[in-house]
PDB file of C-alpha atoms in Angstrom:
ATOM      1  CA  MET K   1     -16.864   3.915 -18.050  1.00  0.00           C
ATOM      2  CA  LYS K   2     -15.100   5.478 -15.085  1.00  0.00           C
ATOM      3  CA  LEU K   3     -17.581   7.400 -12.958  1.00  0.00           C
ATOM      4  CA  GLY K   4     -17.058   9.413  -9.787  1.00  0.00           C
ATOM      5  CA  TYR K   5     -19.330  10.169  -6.851  1.00  0.00           C
ATOM      6  CA  VAL K   6     -19.116  12.124  -3.582  1.00  0.00           C
ATOM      7  CA  CYS K   7     -22.244  11.285  -1.554  1.00  0.00           C
ATOM      8  CA  LYS K   8     -23.105   8.049   0.287  1.00  0.00           C
ATOM      9  CA  TYR K   9     -26.720   8.275  -0.955  1.00  0.00           C
ATOM     10  CA  THR K  10     -25.536   7.847  -4.560  1.00  0.00           C
ATOM     11  CA  PRO K  11     -26.842   4.586  -6.116  1.00  0.00           C
ATOM     12  CA  ILE K  12     -23.418   3.495  -7.320  1.00  0.00           C
ATOM     13  CA  GLU K  13     -24.352  -0.199  -7.370  1.00  0.00           C
ATOM     14  CA  LEU K  14     -26.615   0.461 -10.366  1.00  0.00           C
ATOM     15  CA  PHE K  15     -23.602   1.497 -12.445  1.00  0.00           C
ATOM     16  CA  GLU K  16     -21.384  -1.250 -11.061  1.00  0.00           C
ATOM     17  CA  ALA K  17     -24.050  -3.792 -12.066  1.00  0.00           C
ATOM     18  CA  MET K  18     -23.718  -2.467 -15.624  1.00  0.00           C
ATOM     19  CA  GLY K  19     -19.976  -3.127 -15.565  1.00  0.00           C
ATOM     20  CA  ASP K  20     -18.788   0.422 -14.913  1.00  0.00           C
ATOM     21  CA  THR K  21     -16.053   1.479 -12.490  1.00  0.00           C
ATOM     22  CA  VAL K  22     -17.418   3.826  -9.830  1.00  0.00           C
ATOM     23  CA  LEU K  23     -14.988   5.539  -7.458  1.00  0.00           C
ATOM     24  CA  ARG K  24     -15.500   8.000  -4.643  1.00  0.00           C
ATOM     25  CA  LEU K  25     -13.609  11.215  -5.267  1.00  0.00           C
ATOM     26  CA  GLU K  26     -11.171  12.057  -2.472  1.00  0.00           C
ATOM     27  CA  PRO K  27      -9.620  15.181  -3.976  1.00  0.00           C
ATOM     28  CA  GLN K  28      -6.237  16.408  -2.784  1.00  0.00           C
ATOM     29  CA  ALA K  29      -6.037  19.653  -4.735  1.00  0.00           C
ATOM     30  CA  ALA K  30      -2.720  21.493  -4.562  1.00  0.00           C
ATOM     31  CA  ASP K  31      -4.298  24.656  -5.981  1.00  0.00           C
ATOM     32  CA  PHE K  32      -7.596  26.017  -7.270  1.00  0.00           C
ATOM     33  CA  ASN K  33      -6.410  27.376 -10.618  1.00  0.00           C
ATOM     34  CA  ARG K  34      -9.445  26.099 -12.533  1.00  0.00           C
ATOM     35  CA  ALA K  35     -11.959  26.441  -9.701  1.00  0.00           C
ATOM     36  CA  ASP K  36     -11.121  30.080  -8.904  1.00  0.00           C
ATOM     37  CA  THR K  37     -11.702  30.902 -12.568  1.00  0.00           C
ATOM     38  CA  MET K  38     -14.916  28.930 -12.959  1.00  0.00           C
ATOM     39  CA  MET K  39     -16.538  29.336  -9.514  1.00  0.00           C
ATOM     40  CA  HIS K  40     -17.105  32.106  -6.994  1.00  0.00           C
ATOM     41  CA  PRO K  41     -14.074  32.632  -4.701  1.00  0.00           C
ATOM     42  CA  ASN K  42     -16.256  32.087  -1.620  1.00  0.00           C
ATOM     43  CA  GLN K  43     -17.382  28.665  -2.832  1.00  0.00           C
ATOM     44  CA  CYS K  44     -16.800  25.645  -0.577  1.00  0.00           C
ATOM     45  CA  SER K  45     -13.218  24.357  -0.722  1.00  0.00           C
ATOM     46  CA  TYR K  46     -14.423  20.764  -1.058  1.00  0.00           C
ATOM     47  CA  ALA K  47     -16.572  21.565  -4.103  1.00  0.00           C
ATOM     48  CA  LYS K  48     -13.633  23.378  -5.682  1.00  0.00           C
ATOM     49  CA  SER K  49     -11.361  20.413  -4.959  1.00  0.00           C
ATOM     50  CA  VAL K  50     -13.824  18.058  -6.653  1.00  0.00           C
ATOM     51  CA  LEU K  51     -13.858  20.333  -9.695  1.00  0.00           C
ATOM     52  CA  GLU K  52     -10.046  20.282  -9.861  1.00  0.00           C
ATOM     53  CA  GLU K  53      -9.985  16.477  -9.550  1.00  0.00           C
ATOM     54  CA  PHE K  54     -12.653  15.917 -12.184  1.00  0.00           C
ATOM     55  CA  MET K  55     -11.281  18.462 -14.642  1.00  0.00           C
ATOM     56  CA  GLY K  56      -7.856  16.893 -14.249  1.00  0.00           C
ATOM     57  CA  GLY K  57      -8.994  14.163 -16.616  1.00  0.00           C
ATOM     58  CA  GLY K  58      -9.587  10.442 -16.619  1.00  0.00           C
ATOM     59  CA  TRP K  59     -13.272  10.584 -15.697  1.00  0.00           C
ATOM     60  CA  ASP K  60     -16.203   9.770 -17.966  1.00  0.00           C
ATOM     61  CA  GLY K  61     -18.836  11.112 -15.597  1.00  0.00           C
ATOM     62  CA  LEU K  62     -19.744  12.330 -12.137  1.00  0.00           C
ATOM     63  CA  ILE K  63     -22.900  11.518 -10.149  1.00  0.00           C
ATOM     64  CA  LEU K  64     -23.818  14.265  -7.679  1.00  0.00           C
ATOM     65  CA  THR K  65     -26.716  14.643  -5.249  1.00  0.00           C
ATOM     66  CA  THR K  66     -28.456  17.744  -3.946  1.00  0.00           C
ATOM     67  CA  CYS K  67     -26.744  17.335  -0.585  1.00  0.00           C
ATOM     68  CA  CYS K  68     -25.897  21.053  -0.352  1.00  0.00           C
ATOM     69  CA  ASP K  69     -25.917  24.256  -2.388  1.00  0.00           C
ATOM     70  CA  SER K  70     -22.179  24.057  -3.108  1.00  0.00           C
ATOM     71  CA  ILE K  71     -22.636  20.715  -4.864  1.00  0.00           C
ATOM     72  CA  ARG K  72     -25.570  22.157  -6.823  1.00  0.00           C
ATOM     73  CA  ARG K  73     -23.330  24.962  -8.069  1.00  0.00           C
ATOM     74  CA  LEU K  74     -20.575  22.462  -8.848  1.00  0.00           C
ATOM     75  CA  SER K  75     -23.062  20.568 -11.015  1.00  0.00           C
ATOM     76  CA  ASP K  76     -24.011  23.759 -12.873  1.00  0.00           C
ATOM     77  CA  VAL K  77     -20.372  24.554 -13.645  1.00  0.00           C
ATOM     78  CA  LEU K  78     -19.376  21.045 -14.726  1.00  0.00           C
ATOM     79  CA  LYS K  79     -22.430  20.525 -16.940  1.00  0.00           C
ATOM     80  CA  ASP K  80     -21.539  23.712 -18.771  1.00  0.00           C
ATOM     81  CA  ALA K  81     -17.796  23.018 -18.925  1.00  0.00           C
ATOM     82  CA  CYS K  82     -17.978  19.292 -19.770  1.00  0.00           C
ATOM     83  CA  PRO K  83     -20.848  18.689 -22.211  1.00  0.00           C
ATOM     84  CA  ASP K  84     -19.174  15.468 -23.371  1.00  0.00           C
ATOM     85  CA  LYS K  85     -19.208  13.971 -19.847  1.00  0.00           C
ATOM     86  CA  PHE K  86     -22.093  12.398 -17.934  1.00  0.00           C
ATOM     87  CA  VAL K  87     -22.577  14.925 -15.118  1.00  0.00           C
ATOM     88  CA  TYR K  88     -25.851  14.206 -13.329  1.00  0.00           C
ATOM     89  CA  LEU K  89     -27.428  15.898 -10.297  1.00  0.00           C
ATOM     90  CA  LEU K  90     -29.738  13.493  -8.456  1.00  0.00           C
ATOM     91  CA  ASP K  91     -32.411  15.205  -6.344  1.00  0.00           C
ATOM     92  CA  LEU K  92     -32.231  13.656  -2.868  1.00  0.00           C
ATOM     93  CA  PRO K  93     -35.243  13.618  -0.479  1.00  0.00           C
ATOM     94  CA  ARG K  94     -34.726  14.774   3.112  1.00  0.00           C
ATOM     95  CA  LYS K  95     -37.197  12.383   4.758  1.00  0.00           C
ATOM     96  CA  VAL K  96     -37.260   8.588   4.902  1.00  0.00           C
ATOM     97  CA  ASN K  97     -40.564   6.787   4.419  1.00  0.00           C
ATOM     98  CA  ASP K  98     -42.377   4.700   1.816  1.00  0.00           C
ATOM     99  CA  PHE K  99     -43.449   7.755  -0.159  1.00  0.00           C
ATOM    100  CA  THR K 100     -39.943   9.268  -0.387  1.00  0.00           C
ATOM    101  CA  ALA K 101     -38.515   5.850  -1.304  1.00  0.00           C
ATOM    102  CA  GLU K 102     -40.884   5.690  -4.292  1.00  0.00           C
ATOM    103  CA  LEU K 103     -40.080   9.307  -5.118  1.00  0.00           C
ATOM    104  CA  TYR K 104     -36.330   8.633  -5.007  1.00  0.00           C
ATOM    105  CA  ALA K 105     -36.735   5.452  -7.065  1.00  0.00           C
ATOM    106  CA  GLY K 106     -38.507   7.519  -9.731  1.00  0.00           C
ATOM    107  CA  ARG K 107     -35.678  10.049  -9.777  1.00  0.00           C
ATOM    108  CA  ILE K 108     -33.116   7.246  -9.970  1.00  0.00           C
ATOM    109  CA  TRP K 109     -35.024   5.757 -12.904  1.00  0.00           C
ATOM    110  CA  ALA K 110     -34.885   9.125 -14.696  1.00  0.00           C
ATOM    111  CA  MET K 111     -31.121   9.131 -14.120  1.00  0.00           C
ATOM    112  CA  LEU K 112     -30.856   5.618 -15.574  1.00  0.00           C
ATOM    113  CA  GLU K 113     -32.737   6.722 -18.689  1.00  0.00           C
ATOM    114  CA  ALA K 114     -30.364   9.668 -19.087  1.00  0.00           C
ATOM    115  CA  TYR K 115     -27.396   7.332 -18.659  1.00  0.00           C
ATOM    116  CA  ALA K 116     -28.793   4.895 -21.211  1.00  0.00           C
ATOM    117  CA  ALA K 117     -28.996   7.739 -23.731  1.00  0.00           C
ATOM    118  CA  PHE K 118     -25.398   8.707 -22.917  1.00  0.00           C
ATOM    119  CA  SER K 119     -23.738   5.287 -22.760  1.00  0.00           C
ATOM    120  CA  GLY K 120     -26.075   2.836 -24.468  1.00  0.00           C
ATOM    121  CA  LYS K 121     -26.191   0.717 -21.288  1.00  0.00           C
ATOM    122  CA  SER K 122     -29.443  -0.227 -19.560  1.00  0.00           C
ATOM    123  CA  TYR K 123     -30.541  -1.150 -16.036  1.00  0.00           C
ATOM    124  CA  ASP K 124     -30.218  -4.846 -15.200  1.00  0.00           C
ATOM    125  CA  GLU K 125     -32.355  -5.808 -12.196  1.00  0.00           C
ATOM    126  CA  ALA K 126     -30.930  -9.335 -11.900  1.00  0.00           C
ATOM    127  CA  ALA K 127     -27.349  -8.024 -11.979  1.00  0.00           C
ATOM    128  CA  LEU K 128     -28.159  -5.418  -9.305  1.00  0.00           C
ATOM    129  CA  THR K 129     -29.745  -8.045  -7.036  1.00  0.00           C
ATOM    130  CA  ALA K 130     -26.746 -10.353  -7.414  1.00  0.00           C
ATOM    131  CA  LEU K 131     -24.294  -7.522  -6.723  1.00  0.00           C
ATOM    132  CA  LEU K 132     -26.118  -6.397  -3.573  1.00  0.00           C
ATOM    133  CA  GLU K 133     -26.146  -9.959  -2.259  1.00  0.00           C
ATOM    134  CA  LYS K 134     -22.429 -10.320  -2.989  1.00  0.00           C
ATOM    135  CA  LYS K 135     -21.646  -7.077  -1.145  1.00  0.00           C
ATOM    136  CA  ARG K 136     -23.810  -8.122   1.794  1.00  0.00           C
ATOM    137  CA  LYS K 137     -21.808 -11.344   2.188  1.00  0.00           C
ATOM    138  CA  GLU K 138     -18.482  -9.536   1.811  1.00  0.00           C
ATOM    139  CA  SER K 139     -19.528  -7.000   4.439  1.00  0.00           C
ATOM    140  CA  ALA K 140     -20.393  -9.757   6.908  1.00  0.00           C
ATOM    141  CA  LEU K 141     -16.983 -11.393   6.403  1.00  0.00           C
ATOM    142  CA  SER K 142     -15.076  -8.121   6.761  1.00  0.00           C
ATOM    143  CA  HIS K 143     -16.520  -7.339  10.190  1.00  0.00           C
ATOM    144  CA  ALA K 144     -14.335  -9.726  12.175  1.00  0.00           C
ATOM    145  CA  PRO K 145     -13.764  -8.538  15.761  1.00  0.00           C
ATOM    146  CA  GLU K 146     -10.602  -6.541  16.453  1.00  0.00           C
ATOM    147  CA  THR K 147      -8.020  -8.759  18.158  1.00  0.00           C
ATOM    148  CA  ASP K 148      -5.584  -6.051  19.334  1.00  0.00           C
ATOM    149  CA  GLN K 149      -7.002  -4.906  22.664  1.00  0.00           C
ATOM    150  CA  HIS K 150      -4.147  -2.430  23.243  1.00  0.00           C
ATOM    151  CA  ARG K 151      -5.268   0.015  20.592  1.00  0.00           C
ATOM    152  CA  VAL K 152      -7.000   3.254  21.532  1.00  0.00           C
ATOM    153  CA  LYS K 153     -10.684   2.989  20.612  1.00  0.00           C
ATOM    154  CA  VAL K 154     -11.831   5.974  18.588  1.00  0.00           C
ATOM    155  CA  GLY K 155     -15.159   6.910  17.034  1.00  0.00           C
ATOM    156  CA  ILE K 156     -15.098   9.007  13.852  1.00  0.00           C
ATOM    157  CA  LEU K 157     -17.878  11.514  13.229  1.00  0.00           C
ATOM    158  CA  GLY K 158     -18.532  14.429  10.892  1.00  0.00           C
ATOM    159  CA  ALA K 159     -18.234  14.666   7.121  1.00  0.00           C
ATOM    160  CA  ARG K 160     -15.979  13.601   4.245  1.00  0.00           C
ATOM    161  CA  CYS K 161     -13.157  12.005   6.209  1.00  0.00           C
ATOM    162  CA  PRO K 162     -10.435  10.943   3.714  1.00  0.00           C
ATOM    163  CA  GLN K 163      -8.796   7.530   3.853  1.00  0.00           C
ATOM    164  CA  GLY K 164      -5.504   9.154   4.790  1.00  0.00           C
ATOM    165  CA  VAL K 165      -6.924  10.227   8.144  1.00  0.00           C
ATOM    166  CA  ARG K 166      -8.106   6.688   8.901  1.00  0.00           C
ATOM    167  CA  ASP K 167      -4.704   5.301   7.931  1.00  0.00           C
ATOM    168  CA  MET K 168      -2.952   7.829  10.158  1.00  0.00           C
ATOM    169  CA  LEU K 169      -5.237   6.901  13.067  1.00  0.00           C
ATOM    170  CA  ARG K 170      -4.291   3.249  12.791  1.00  0.00           C
ATOM    171  CA  GLU K 171      -0.594   3.998  12.354  1.00  0.00           C
ATOM    172  CA  CYS K 172      -0.721   5.991  15.590  1.00  0.00           C
ATOM    173  CA  GLY K 173      -2.184   3.060  17.527  1.00  0.00           C
ATOM    174  CA  GLY K 174      -5.872   3.831  17.155  1.00  0.00           C
ATOM    175  CA  GLN K 175      -8.791   1.572  16.270  1.00  0.00           C
ATOM    176  CA  ALA K 176     -11.887   3.035  14.587  1.00  0.00           C
ATOM    177  CA  VAL K 177     -14.808   1.527  16.506  1.00  0.00           C
ATOM    178  CA  PHE K 178     -17.246   3.277  14.195  1.00  0.00           C
ATOM    179  CA  ASP K 179     -17.021   5.704  11.279  1.00  0.00           C
ATOM    180  CA  LEU K 180     -20.192   7.695  10.710  1.00  0.00           C
ATOM    181  CA  THR K 181     -18.849  10.206   8.195  1.00  0.00           C
ATOM    182  CA  CYS K 182     -20.105  10.551   4.612  1.00  0.00           C
ATOM    183  CA  THR K 183     -17.330   8.252   3.443  1.00  0.00           C
ATOM    184  CA  GLY K 184     -17.317   5.637   6.207  1.00  0.00           C
ATOM    185  CA  ILE K 185     -20.605   3.847   5.638  1.00  0.00           C
ATOM    186  CA  ASP K 186     -20.567   0.244   4.381  1.00  0.00           C
ATOM    187  CA  ARG K 187     -22.189  -0.358   1.012  1.00  0.00           C
ATOM    188  CA  ASN K 188     -24.425  -3.061   2.474  1.00  0.00           C
ATOM    189  CA  PHE K 189     -28.069  -2.753   1.440  1.00  0.00           C
ATOM    190  CA  PRO K 190     -30.263  -5.815   2.122  1.00  0.00           C
ATOM    191  CA  LEU K 191     -33.496  -5.929   0.125  1.00  0.00           C
ATOM    192  CA  SER K 192     -36.812  -7.000   1.609  1.00  0.00           C
ATOM    193  CA  GLY K 193     -38.909  -8.190  -1.331  1.00  0.00           C
ATOM    194  CA  GLY K 194     -41.175  -6.161  -3.589  1.00  0.00           C
ATOM    195  CA  ASP K 195     -39.862  -3.882  -6.310  1.00  0.00           C
ATOM    196  CA  VAL K 196     -36.057  -4.109  -6.313  1.00  0.00           C
ATOM    197  CA  LEU K 197     -35.369  -0.513  -7.333  1.00  0.00           C
ATOM    198  CA  THR K 198     -37.765   0.924  -4.730  1.00  0.00           C
ATOM    199  CA  GLY K 199     -36.358  -1.349  -2.036  1.00  0.00           C
ATOM    200  CA  TYR K 200     -32.844  -0.279  -2.976  1.00  0.00           C
ATOM    201  CA  ALA K 201     -33.842   3.399  -2.876  1.00  0.00           C
ATOM    202  CA  HIS K 202     -35.383   2.889   0.582  1.00  0.00           C
ATOM    203  CA  ALA K 203     -32.198   1.183   1.808  1.00  0.00           C
ATOM    204  CA  LEU K 204     -30.078   4.061   0.495  1.00  0.00           C
ATOM    205  CA  LEU K 205     -32.214   6.642   2.308  1.00  0.00           C
ATOM    206  CA  SER K 206     -32.235   4.585   5.514  1.00  0.00           C
ATOM    207  CA  GLN K 207     -28.501   4.915   6.126  1.00  0.00           C
ATOM    208  CA  PHE K 208     -27.232   6.745   9.198  1.00  0.00           C
ATOM    209  CA  PRO K 209     -28.507  10.260   8.411  1.00  0.00           C
ATOM    210  CA  CYS K 210     -26.188  13.033   7.371  1.00  0.00           C
ATOM    211  CA  MET K 211     -26.822  16.546   8.671  1.00  0.00           C
ATOM    212  CA  ARG K 212     -28.980  17.585   5.708  1.00  0.00           C
ATOM    213  CA  MET K 213     -31.561  14.859   6.425  1.00  0.00           C
ATOM    214  CA  ALA K 214     -34.689  15.410   8.515  1.00  0.00           C
ATOM    215  CA  ASP K 215     -33.680  12.590  10.883  1.00  0.00           C
ATOM    216  CA  ALA K 216     -30.340  14.227  11.722  1.00  0.00           C
ATOM    217  CA  VAL K 217     -31.497  14.573  15.348  1.00  0.00           C
ATOM    218  CA  ASN K 218     -30.926  10.825  15.704  1.00  0.00           C
ATOM    219  CA  ARG K 219     -27.191  11.339  15.217  1.00  0.00           C
ATOM    220  CA  GLY K 220     -26.879  12.821  18.707  1.00  0.00           C
ATOM    221  CA  ARG K 221     -28.763   9.929  20.265  1.00  0.00           C
ATOM    222  CA  TYR K 222     -26.436   7.449  18.609  1.00  0.00           C
ATOM    223  CA  TRP K 223     -23.140   8.918  19.709  1.00  0.00           C
ATOM    224  CA  LYS K 224     -24.463   9.349  23.256  1.00  0.00           C
ATOM    225  CA  GLN K 225     -25.197   5.611  23.308  1.00  0.00           C
ATOM    226  CA  MET K 226     -21.752   4.809  21.905  1.00  0.00           C
ATOM    227  CA  GLU K 227     -19.819   7.216  24.114  1.00  0.00           C
ATOM    228  CA  SER K 228     -18.980   4.567  26.690  1.00  0.00           C
ATOM    229  CA  GLU K 229     -17.544   2.287  23.978  1.00  0.00           C
ATOM    230  CA  VAL K 230     -14.699   4.630  22.946  1.00  0.00           C
ATOM    231  CA  ASP K 231     -11.689   6.329  24.496  1.00  0.00           C
ATOM    232  CA  GLY K 232     -12.166   9.412  22.354  1.00  0.00           C
ATOM    233  CA  LEU K 233     -13.823  10.939  19.301  1.00  0.00           C
ATOM    234  CA  LEU K 234     -12.348  12.298  16.086  1.00  0.00           C
ATOM    235  CA  TYR K 235     -14.549  14.851  14.326  1.00  0.00           C
ATOM    236  CA  HIS K 236     -13.724  15.646  10.701  1.00  0.00           C
ATOM    237  CA  THR K 237     -15.498  18.181   8.540  1.00  0.00           C
ATOM    238  CA  VAL K 238     -14.974  20.803   5.855  1.00  0.00           C
ATOM    239  CA  GLN K 239     -14.171  24.277   7.128  1.00  0.00           C
ATOM    240  CA  PHE K 240     -17.177  26.637   7.106  1.00  0.00           C
ATOM    241  CA  CYS K 241     -19.684  23.787   6.512  1.00  0.00           C
ATOM    242  CA  ASP K 242     -22.342  25.186   8.851  1.00  0.00           C
ATOM    243  CA  ASN K 243     -24.494  22.083   9.331  1.00  0.00           C
ATOM    244  CA  PHE K 244     -21.626  20.025  10.703  1.00  0.00           C
ATOM    245  CA  SER K 245     -20.192  22.991  12.609  1.00  0.00           C
ATOM    246  CA  TYR K 246     -23.449  23.133  14.575  1.00  0.00           C
ATOM    247  CA  GLU K 247     -23.180  19.457  15.423  1.00  0.00           C
ATOM    248  CA  TYR K 248     -19.545  19.796  16.432  1.00  0.00           C
ATOM    249  CA  ALA K 249     -20.374  22.690  18.779  1.00  0.00           C
ATOM    250  CA  ALA K 250     -23.041  20.579  20.512  1.00  0.00           C
ATOM    251  CA  LEU K 251     -20.740  17.573  20.658  1.00  0.00           C
ATOM    252  CA  LYS K 252     -17.905  19.595  22.161  1.00  0.00           C
ATOM    253  CA  ARG K 253     -20.259  20.869  24.848  1.00  0.00           C
ATOM    254  CA  ASP K 254     -21.899  17.569  25.788  1.00  0.00           C
ATOM    255  CA  VAL K 255     -19.386  14.770  25.268  1.00  0.00           C
ATOM    256  CA  SER K 256     -17.374  13.466  28.226  1.00  0.00           C
ATOM    257  CA  VAL K 257     -14.511  11.735  26.321  1.00  0.00           C
ATOM    258  CA  PRO K 258     -11.586  13.529  24.607  1.00  0.00           C
ATOM    259  CA  LEU K 259     -12.575  15.112  21.300  1.00  0.00           C
ATOM    260  CA  LEU K 260     -10.279  16.162  18.450  1.00  0.00           C
TER     261      LEU K 260
END
């Protein structure tokens, strides 16, 4: 199975542990021919791009989360248009604590049951544990210190920064000191005993919060602490995405380093 996802809180390791290919959609839509027919013209351009990418073919399913209303509407449209595909909307809590971890684990389990009915594959706890440990080790090895001290140190903030922007930054002599966008977080989730699925759900929720999470206030504290470590900041977001526009306005007002 080839499955797509768009949100960092998606439990993609569950599907990888079952042998599926799970890829983050980075749509580069040239037009919105399908989306303008199937969705409202004022719908978010990112959601419409995802629809164009998915409807273009080659995907067996798409895992979405309730990260915003545009993605909810995207789920509605795709479920109706693609009844033969596994299109699932996972309800994502806004807070992070033991209760919400159990709640999210329950919702993930319901998704796994729906996927078992669709694909015939079932959750494998041992395979998930082994995969998470493998990714943890790979993440530790990939974080070797940067040896080129002549590069401009840049922090990346915002939402949904495509790989092409990161590549362009490096080609222009920049070094990403940190990347706190939706697509820049490492898939490194250490487990701390107890129920594996609940621990995994808690680790997913405990990532650096996006703007729809209740702990989003901590984002400002983090970049203020990191400000002295960079020569400048690159802020990437989707046009008219209000949550991140609010953050950008505050950042532009308060930060002392160059901001693009």
